[in-house]
PDB file of C-alpha atoms in Angstrom:
ATOM      1  CA  MET A  63     101.252 118.509  98.624  1.00 46.00           C
ATOM      2  CA  GLN A  64     104.948 118.262  97.799  1.00 52.00           C
ATOM      3  CA  LEU A  65     106.824 115.589  99.718  1.00 56.00           C
ATOM      4  CA  THR A  66     109.954 116.516 101.658  1.00 71.00           C
ATOM      5  CA  ARG A  67     113.159 114.504 101.456  1.00 76.00           C
ATOM      6  CA  ASP A  68     112.317 112.916 104.824  1.00 79.00           C
ATOM      7  CA  ASP A  69     108.829 112.019 103.586  1.00 83.00           C
ATOM      8  CA  ILE A  70     110.310 110.294 100.548  1.00 86.00           C
ATOM      9  CA  ALA A  71     112.844 108.424 102.688  1.00 91.00           C
ATOM     10  CA  ASP A  72     110.054 107.253 105.025  1.00 92.00           C
ATOM     11  CA  GLN A  73     107.988 106.152 102.025  1.00 93.00           C
ATOM     12  CA  VAL A  74     110.914 104.201 100.582  1.00 95.00           C
ATOM     13  CA  LEU A  75     111.657 102.576 103.961  1.00 96.00           C
ATOM     14  CA  ASP A  76     108.021 101.582 104.435  1.00 96.00           C
ATOM     15  CA  THR A  77     107.832 100.153 100.917  1.00 96.00           C
ATOM     16  CA  ALA A  78     111.111  98.254 101.230  1.00 97.00           C
ATOM     17  CA  LEU A  79     110.248  96.669 104.576  1.00 97.00           C
ATOM     18  CA  THR A  80     106.744  95.813 103.356  1.00 97.00           C
ATOM     19  CA  ILE A  81     108.261  94.012 100.363  1.00 97.00           C
ATOM     20  CA  VAL A  82     110.724  92.092 102.546  1.00 97.00           C
ATOM     21  CA  THR A  83     107.890  90.908 104.802  1.00 96.00           C
ATOM     22  CA  ALA A  84     105.508  90.096 101.936  1.00 95.00           C
ATOM     23  CA  GLN A  85     108.174  88.102 100.093  1.00 96.00           C
ATOM     24  CA  GLY A  86     109.144  86.220 103.248  1.00 95.00           C
ATOM     25  CA  TRP A  87     112.810  87.082 102.748  1.00 96.00           C
ATOM     26  CA  GLN A  88     115.265  86.427 105.562  1.00 95.00           C
ATOM     27  CA  LEU A  89     116.207  89.726 107.204  1.00 95.00           C
ATOM     28  CA  GLU A  90     119.829  88.622 107.501  1.00 92.00           C
ATOM     29  CA  ALA A  91     120.228  88.063 103.762  1.00 92.00           C
ATOM     30  CA  VAL A  92     118.081  90.369 101.640  1.00 95.00           C
ATOM     31  CA  ASP A  93     118.980  90.430  97.955  1.00 95.00           C
ATOM     32  CA  GLY A  94     119.593  94.137  97.389  1.00 94.00           C
ATOM     33  CA  LYS A  95     119.150  94.011  93.625  1.00 94.00           C
ATOM     34  CA  ALA A  96     115.833  92.175  93.882  1.00 96.00           C
ATOM     35  CA  LEU A  97     114.617  94.583  96.554  1.00 97.00           C
ATOM     36  CA  LEU A  98     115.666  97.630  94.534  1.00 96.00           C
ATOM     37  CA  GLU A  99     113.806  96.329  91.499  1.00 96.00           C
ATOM     38  CA  GLU A 100     110.613  95.791  93.518  1.00 96.00           C
ATOM     39  CA  VAL A 101     110.838  99.199  95.216  1.00 96.00           C
ATOM     40  CA  GLN A 102     111.305 100.950  91.870  1.00 95.00           C
ATOM     41  CA  LYS A 103     108.294  99.109  90.439  1.00 94.00           C
ATOM     42  CA  ILE A 104     105.954  99.949  93.305  1.00 94.00           C
ATOM     43  CA  LEU A 105     106.850 103.567  94.050  1.00 92.00           C
ATOM     44  CA  PRO A 106     105.737 106.376  91.743  1.00 87.00           C
ATOM     45  CA  ASP A 107     108.913 107.678  90.080  1.00 85.00           C
ATOM     46  CA  GLY A 108     110.730 104.862  91.865  1.00 82.00           C
ATOM     47  CA  GLU A 109     113.727 104.971  89.555  1.00 86.00           C
ATOM     48  CA  VAL A 110     114.098 108.672  90.346  1.00 85.00           C
ATOM     49  CA  SER A 111     113.667 108.535  94.137  1.00 86.00           C
ATOM     50  CA  VAL A 112     115.693 105.310  94.473  1.00 92.00           C
ATOM     51  CA  PRO A 113     118.060 105.277  91.481  1.00 91.00           C
ATOM     52  CA  ASN A 114     120.572 102.738  92.798  1.00 93.00           C
ATOM     53  CA  LEU A 115     121.598 100.380  95.598  1.00 93.00           C
ATOM     54  CA  ALA A 116     123.626 103.054  97.378  1.00 92.00           C
ATOM     55  CA  VAL A 117     120.525 105.200  97.901  1.00 93.00           C
ATOM     56  CA  LEU A 118     118.485 102.214  99.059  1.00 94.00           C
ATOM     57  CA  ARG A 119     121.254 101.169 101.453  1.00 93.00           C
ATOM     58  CA  LYS A 120     121.317 104.670 102.935  1.00 93.00           C
ATOM     59  CA  VAL A 121     117.546 104.614 103.490  1.00 94.00           C
ATOM     60  CA  LEU A 122     117.848 101.221 105.196  1.00 95.00           C
ATOM     61  CA  SER A 123     120.888 102.197 107.275  1.00 93.00           C
ATOM     62  CA  GLY A 124     118.819 102.639 110.441  1.00 95.00           C
ATOM     63  CA  VAL A 125     117.570  99.036 110.346  1.00 96.00           C
ATOM     64  CA  GLN A 126     120.768  97.288 109.262  1.00 94.00           C
ATOM     65  CA  LYS A 127     123.188  95.480 111.552  1.00 90.00           C
ATOM     66  CA  GLU A 128     125.994  97.801 112.628  1.00 73.00           C
ATOM     67  CA  GLU A 129     128.820  95.412 111.823  1.00 67.00           C
ATOM     68  CA  LEU A 130     128.356  93.434 108.633  1.00 60.00           C
ATOM     69  CA  PRO A 131     130.304  90.205 108.099  1.00 56.00           C
ATOM     70  CA  LYS A 132     133.254  90.717 105.739  1.00 54.00           C
ATOM     71  CA  SER A 133     131.985  87.930 103.517  1.00 49.00           C
ATOM     72  CA  ASP A 134     128.796  89.839 102.689  1.00 52.00           C
ATOM     73  CA  ALA A 135     128.655  91.052  99.128  1.00 57.00           C
ATOM     74  CA  GLU A 136     127.692  94.663  98.488  1.00 74.00           C
ATOM     75  CA  THR A 137     124.394  93.540  97.049  1.00 87.00           C
ATOM     76  CA  ILE A 138     123.252  91.808 100.253  1.00 91.00           C
ATOM     77  CA  PHE A 139     121.439  93.750 102.968  1.00 93.00           C
ATOM     78  CA  VAL A 140     121.739  92.374 106.497  1.00 93.00           C
ATOM     79  CA  LEU A 141     118.794  93.761 108.438  1.00 96.00           C
ATOM     80  CA  ASP A 142     118.498  93.744 112.222  1.00 96.00           C
ATOM     81  CA  ALA A 143     115.178  92.277 113.431  1.00 96.00           C
ATOM     82  CA  GLU A 144     115.057  94.409 116.596  1.00 95.00           C
ATOM     83  CA  LYS A 145     115.746  97.607 114.650  1.00 97.00           C
ATOM     84  CA  VAL A 146     113.137  96.678 112.047  1.00 97.00           C
ATOM     85  CA  ASN A 147     110.547  96.031 114.763  1.00 97.00           C
ATOM     86  CA  LEU A 148     111.295  99.332 116.503  1.00 97.00           C
ATOM     87  CA  SER A 149     111.231 101.214 113.203  1.00 97.00           C
ATOM     88  CA  ARG A 150     107.858  99.732 112.297  1.00 98.00           C
ATOM     89  CA  ALA A 151     106.383 100.463 115.718  1.00 98.00           C
ATOM     90  CA  LEU A 152     107.544 104.090 115.628  1.00 97.00           C
ATOM     91  CA  GLN A 153     106.193 104.424 112.094  1.00 96.00           C
ATOM     92  CA  ILE A 154     102.727 103.349 113.244  1.00 97.00           C
ATOM     93  CA  LEU A 155     102.889 105.782 116.167  1.00 96.00           C
ATOM     94  CA  GLY A 156     103.798 108.611 113.811  1.00 94.00           C
ATOM     95  CA  ASP A 157     101.127 107.887 111.206  1.00 94.00           C
ATOM     96  CA  ASP A 158      97.653 109.400 111.249  1.00 95.00           C
ATOM     97  CA  PRO A 159      95.354 106.915 113.083  1.00 95.00           C
ATOM     98  CA  HIS A 160      92.539 107.425 110.570  1.00 94.00           C
ATOM     99  CA  GLU A 161      94.869 106.581 107.679  1.00 94.00           C
ATOM    100  CA  VAL A 162      96.197 103.540 109.556  1.00 96.00           C
ATOM    101  CA  ARG A 163      92.658 102.246 110.089  1.00 96.00           C
ATOM    102  CA  GLN A 164      91.854 102.759 106.423  1.00 94.00           C
ATOM    103  CA  ARG A 165      95.068 101.144 105.186  1.00 94.00           C
ATOM    104  CA  PHE A 166      94.622  98.038 107.343  1.00 95.00           C
ATOM    105  CA  GLN A 167      90.803  97.993 107.121  1.00 94.00           C
ATOM    106  CA  LEU A 168      90.306  98.130 110.876  1.00 93.00           C
ATOM    107  CA  PRO A 169      86.751  98.427 112.240  1.00 89.00           C
ATOM    108  CA  PRO A 170      85.810 101.678 114.032  1.00 83.00           C
ATOM    109  CA  PRO A 171      87.169 101.847 117.613  1.00 80.00           C
ATOM    110  CA  VAL A 172      84.769 100.981 120.427  1.00 74.00           C
ATOM    111  CA  ALA A 173      84.478 103.006 123.636  1.00 66.00           C
ATOM    112  CA  ARG A 174      85.257 101.251 126.901  1.00 61.00           C
ATOM    113  CA  PRO A 175      82.228 100.835 129.188  1.00 61.00           C
ATOM    114  CA  ALA A 176      81.949 103.311 132.059  1.00 55.00           C
ATOM    115  CA  GLY A 177      82.125 102.076 135.639  1.00 52.00           C
ATOM    116  CA  PRO A 178      81.753 103.436 139.182  1.00 49.00           C
ATOM    117  CA  LYS A 179      85.470 104.254 139.276  1.00 52.00           C
ATOM    118  CA  ARG A 180      85.894 105.070 135.634  1.00 51.00           C
ATOM    119  CA  PRO A 181      84.513 108.243 134.039  1.00 51.00           C
ATOM    120  CA  ARG A 182      82.205 108.044 131.042  1.00 48.00           C
ATOM    121  CA  LEU A 183      84.176 109.410 128.103  1.00 48.00           C
ATOM    122  CA  ALA A 184      83.051 110.424 124.645  1.00 47.00           C
ATOM    123  CA  ALA A 185      82.897 107.612 122.113  1.00 48.00           C
ATOM    124  CA  PRO A 186      86.117 107.400 120.090  1.00 50.00           C
ATOM    125  CA  VAL A 187      86.003 108.462 116.474  1.00 50.00           C
ATOM    126  CA  GLN A 188      87.756 107.014 113.445  1.00 52.00           C
ATOM    127  CA  GLY A 189      90.548 109.575 113.736  1.00 58.00           C
ATOM    128  CA  SER A 190      91.194 109.052 117.457  1.00 87.00           C
ATOM    129  CA  ALA A 191      94.409 107.441 118.712  1.00 93.00           C
ATOM    130  CA  LEU A 192      94.905 103.739 118.068  1.00 96.00           C
ATOM    131  CA  GLN A 193      93.784 101.267 120.690  1.00 96.00           C
ATOM    132  CA  VAL A 194      96.656  99.116 121.958  1.00 96.00           C
ATOM    133  CA  ASP A 195      95.047  96.037 120.398  1.00 95.00           C
ATOM    134  CA  GLU A 196      94.731  97.848 117.065  1.00 96.00           C
ATOM    135  CA  PHE A 197      98.363  98.905 117.308  1.00 98.00           C
ATOM    136  CA  LEU A 198      99.458  95.323 118.009  1.00 97.00           C
ATOM    137  CA  GLN A 199      97.428  94.004 115.063  1.00 96.00           C
ATOM    138  CA  VAL A 200      98.939  96.524 112.639  1.00 97.00           C
ATOM    139  CA  PHE A 201     102.433  95.871 113.985  1.00 98.00           C
ATOM    140  CA  LYS A 202     102.033  92.141 113.418  1.00 96.00           C
ATOM    141  CA  ASP A 203     100.662  92.727 109.919  1.00 95.00           C
ATOM    142  CA  LEU A 204     103.687  94.863 109.058  1.00 95.00           C
ATOM    143  CA  THR A 205     106.344  92.608 110.567  1.00 95.00           C
ATOM    144  CA  SER A 206     104.900  89.070 110.721  1.00 92.00           C
ATOM    145  CA  SER A 207     106.251  89.157 114.277  1.00 92.00           C
ATOM    146  CA  ASP A 208     104.898  86.904 117.033  1.00 92.00           C
ATOM    147  CA  MET A 209     105.696  89.557 119.652  1.00 94.00           C
ATOM    148  CA  ASN A 210     102.960  89.824 122.285  1.00 96.00           C
ATOM    149  CA  LYS A 211     101.471  93.021 123.685  1.00 96.00           C
ATOM    150  CA  GLU A 212     103.642  93.045 126.806  1.00 96.00           C
ATOM    151  CA  SER A 213     106.873  92.631 124.823  1.00 97.00           C
ATOM    152  CA  LEU A 214     105.847  95.305 122.334  1.00 97.00           C
ATOM    153  CA  LEU A 215     105.069  97.821 125.075  1.00 96.00           C
ATOM    154  CA  GLU A 216     108.338  96.966 126.817  1.00 96.00           C
ATOM    155  CA  MET A 217     110.223  97.669 123.580  1.00 97.00           C
ATOM    156  CA  LEU A 218     108.498 101.062 123.441  1.00 97.00           C
ATOM    157  CA  ALA A 219     108.935 101.850 127.147  1.00 95.00           C
ATOM    158  CA  THR A 220     110.736 105.146 126.475  1.00 96.00           C
ATOM    159  CA  ARG A 221     108.972 105.924 123.187  1.00 97.00           C
ATOM    160  CA  ALA A 222     105.281 105.579 123.992  1.00 98.00           C
ATOM    161  CA  TYR A 223     102.708 105.524 126.772  1.00 97.00           C
ATOM    162  CA  VAL A 224      99.285 103.962 127.182  1.00 96.00           C
ATOM    163  CA  ASP A 225      96.222 105.958 128.205  1.00 94.00           C
ATOM    164  CA  GLU A 226      94.653 103.496 130.622  1.00 90.00           C
ATOM    165  CA  PHE A 227      91.254 105.222 130.500  1.00 89.00           C
ATOM    166  CA  GLU A 228      90.921 104.876 126.736  1.00 89.00           C
ATOM    167  CA  GLY A 229      93.237 101.922 126.145  1.00 91.00           C
ATOM    168  CA  THR A 230      95.044 103.980 123.495  1.00 95.00           C
ATOM    169  CA  ILE A 231      98.758 104.279 122.730  1.00 97.00           C
ATOM    170  CA  HIS A 232     100.575 107.567 122.152  1.00 97.00           C
ATOM    171  CA  ALA A 233     104.077 108.595 121.096  1.00 96.00           C
ATOM    172  CA  MET A 234     106.423 109.927 123.776  1.00 96.00           C
ATOM    173  CA  ASP A 235     110.180 110.520 123.794  1.00 96.00           C
ATOM    174  CA  ALA A 236     111.420 110.015 127.356  1.00 96.00           C
ATOM    175  CA  THR A 237     114.828 111.464 126.449  1.00 95.00           C
ATOM    176  CA  LEU A 238     113.150 114.867 126.072  1.00 96.00           C
ATOM    177  CA  LEU A 239     111.643 114.857 129.572  1.00 97.00           C
ATOM    178  CA  PRO A 240     113.157 117.357 132.063  1.00 97.00           C
ATOM    179  CA  ARG A 241     116.028 116.091 134.210  1.00 96.00           C
ATOM    180  CA  ASP A 242     114.714 117.856 137.313  1.00 97.00           C
ATOM    181  CA  PRO A 243     112.492 115.286 139.069  1.00 97.00           C
ATOM    182  CA  LEU A 244     109.685 117.687 140.009  1.00 97.00           C
ATOM    183  CA  GLU A 245     109.529 119.147 136.504  1.00 97.00           C
ATOM    184  CA  ARG A 246     109.707 115.653 135.048  1.00 98.00           C
ATOM    185  CA  LEU A 247     106.815 114.448 137.202  1.00 97.00           C
ATOM    186  CA  LYS A 248     104.795 117.552 136.326  1.00 96.00           C
ATOM    187  CA  GLN A 249     105.261 116.936 132.599  1.00 97.00           C
ATOM    188  CA  LEU A 250     104.328 113.267 132.912  1.00 97.00           C
ATOM    189  CA  PHE A 251     101.080 114.214 134.642  1.00 97.00           C
ATOM    190  CA  GLU A 252     100.445 116.735 131.879  1.00 96.00           C
ATOM    191  CA  LEU A 253     100.651 113.861 129.393  1.00 95.00           C
ATOM    192  CA  GLN A 254      98.032 111.957 131.358  1.00 94.00           C
ATOM    193  CA  SER A 255      96.506 112.252 134.812  1.00 94.00           C
ATOM    194  CA  HIS A 256      96.989 108.645 135.965  1.00 95.00           C
ATOM    195  CA  TRP A 257      99.952 106.275 135.599  1.00 97.00           C
ATOM    196  CA  ARG A 258     100.535 102.679 136.565  1.00 96.00           C
ATOM    197  CA  PRO A 259     103.079 102.735 139.442  1.00 96.00           C
ATOM    198  CA  GLU A 260     105.619 100.559 137.637  1.00 96.00           C
ATOM    199  CA  ARG A 261     105.584 102.804 134.555  1.00 96.00           C
ATOM    200  CA  LEU A 262     105.912 105.983 136.585  1.00 97.00           C
ATOM    201  CA  ASN A 263     108.740 104.459 138.643  1.00 96.00           C
ATOM    202  CA  SER A 264     110.596 103.492 135.482  1.00 96.00           C
ATOM    203  CA  LEU A 265     110.222 106.917 133.871  1.00 97.00           C
ATOM    204  CA  MET A 266     111.272 108.753 137.047  1.00 97.00           C
ATOM    205  CA  ALA A 267     114.238 106.530 137.957  1.00 96.00           C
ATOM    206  CA  THR A 268     116.804 108.273 135.731  1.00 93.00           C
ATOM    207  CA  SER A 269     116.183 111.630 137.423  1.00 96.00           C
ATOM    208  CA  LEU A 270     116.304 110.219 140.961  1.00 95.00           C
ATOM    209  CA  ALA A 271     119.793 108.724 141.067  1.00 88.00           C
ATOM    210  CA  GLY A 272     120.681 107.600 144.577  1.00 86.00           C
ATOM    211  CA  GLN A 273     117.107 107.960 145.823  1.00 92.00           C
ATOM    212  CA  LYS A 274     114.403 105.387 146.395  1.00 95.00           C
ATOM    213  CA  VAL A 275     111.907 106.084 143.635  1.00 96.00           C
ATOM    214  CA  GLU A 276     108.859 104.641 145.397  1.00 95.00           C
ATOM    215  CA  ALA A 277     109.544 106.638 148.562  1.00 96.00           C
ATOM    216  CA  TRP A 278     110.022 109.847 146.556  1.00 96.00           C
ATOM    217  CA  LEU A 279     106.815 109.290 144.616  1.00 96.00           C
ATOM    218  CA  GLY A 280     105.017 108.599 147.889  1.00 94.00           C
ATOM    219  CA  LYS A 281     105.778 112.187 148.869  1.00 95.00           C
ATOM    220  CA  HIS A 282     104.990 113.836 145.533  1.00 96.00           C
ATOM    221  CA  ALA A 283     102.112 111.741 144.168  1.00 96.00           C
ATOM    222  CA  ARG A 284      99.209 109.771 145.577  1.00 95.00           C
ATOM    223  CA  GLN A 285      97.777 106.378 144.833  1.00 95.00           C
ATOM    224  CA  VAL A 286      94.187 105.750 143.844  1.00 95.00           C
ATOM    225  CA  TYR A 287      92.269 102.718 142.646  1.00 94.00           C
ATOM    226  CA  MET A 288      90.599 102.861 139.251  1.00 91.00           C
ATOM    227  CA  GLU A 289      88.285 100.444 137.464  1.00 86.00           C
ATOM    228  CA  PHE A 290      89.137 100.054 133.774  1.00 82.00           C
ATOM    229  CA  THR A 291      87.432  96.665 133.514  1.00 79.00           C
ATOM    230  CA  PRO A 292      84.140  96.252 135.424  1.00 81.00           C
ATOM    231  CA  GLY A 293      84.831  94.590 138.771  1.00 82.00           C
ATOM    232  CA  GLU A 294      88.628  94.842 138.490  1.00 86.00           C
ATOM    233  CA  GLU A 295      90.402  97.620 140.385  1.00 91.00           C
ATOM    234  CA  VAL A 296      93.887  98.765 139.393  1.00 92.00           C
ATOM    235  CA  ARG A 297      96.281 100.787 141.542  1.00 94.00           C
ATOM    236  CA  MET A 298      97.308 104.033 139.846  1.00 96.00           C
ATOM    237  CA  MET A 299      99.385 107.103 140.677  1.00 96.00           C
ATOM    238  CA  THR A 300      98.083 110.629 140.205  1.00 96.00           C
ATOM    239  CA  LYS A 301      98.880 114.192 141.316  1.00 94.00           C
ATOM    240  CA  LYS A 302      99.305 114.782 145.017  1.00 88.00           C
ATOM    241  CA  PHE A 303      96.846 117.645 144.865  1.00 72.00           C
ATOM    242  CA  ALA A 304      94.376 117.346 142.004  1.00 55.00           C
TER     243      ALA A 304
END
């Protein structure tokens, strides 16, 4: 299969950031020449796909600090830790889960136990969506970050959602949700049938300017109690009329 220009750029970005992490280089002062040399060595046809620093800088533009200090030489890349973390997280979300598990040698996913208030679902397969814990492990491997699960999910609040039944994480772009509140709520429930109240409130807030979100949701959704961990009930929001 022939790679597109975007595929090549993603491959170069992944390789470059992997090298920076593996070498333990400071994000704020990456030696561009050294990085270029390593990227060209590792990538097939590296000298063709990344012929010079200008090309590498362009690929890294999305994870660099917006305003570089005037004293920085052209050969120094000043990377932004928050942008790098977000880029890595979105990369994992966009990759095939089976390939991610193979690349990072993750064990096969395990199904959550069924309970009286939790349906028995089919056992996950190797190609099923990543569990949140798997996602966190891969993220830490890629970034050497000490970010915890809560902070990681907060960073991805508008870019991903968690399926509470399966404990899996999925890509979502909240900016593409309808502005009309009823249509927005409908689409969110099409993504998944049950939401934690705080997540649903957050995702609905932008379309309910001037209104009390909880009161509005009280009219258009209903609360139920689900058991994701045996013996522990969690309040969830679902469709008003299922």
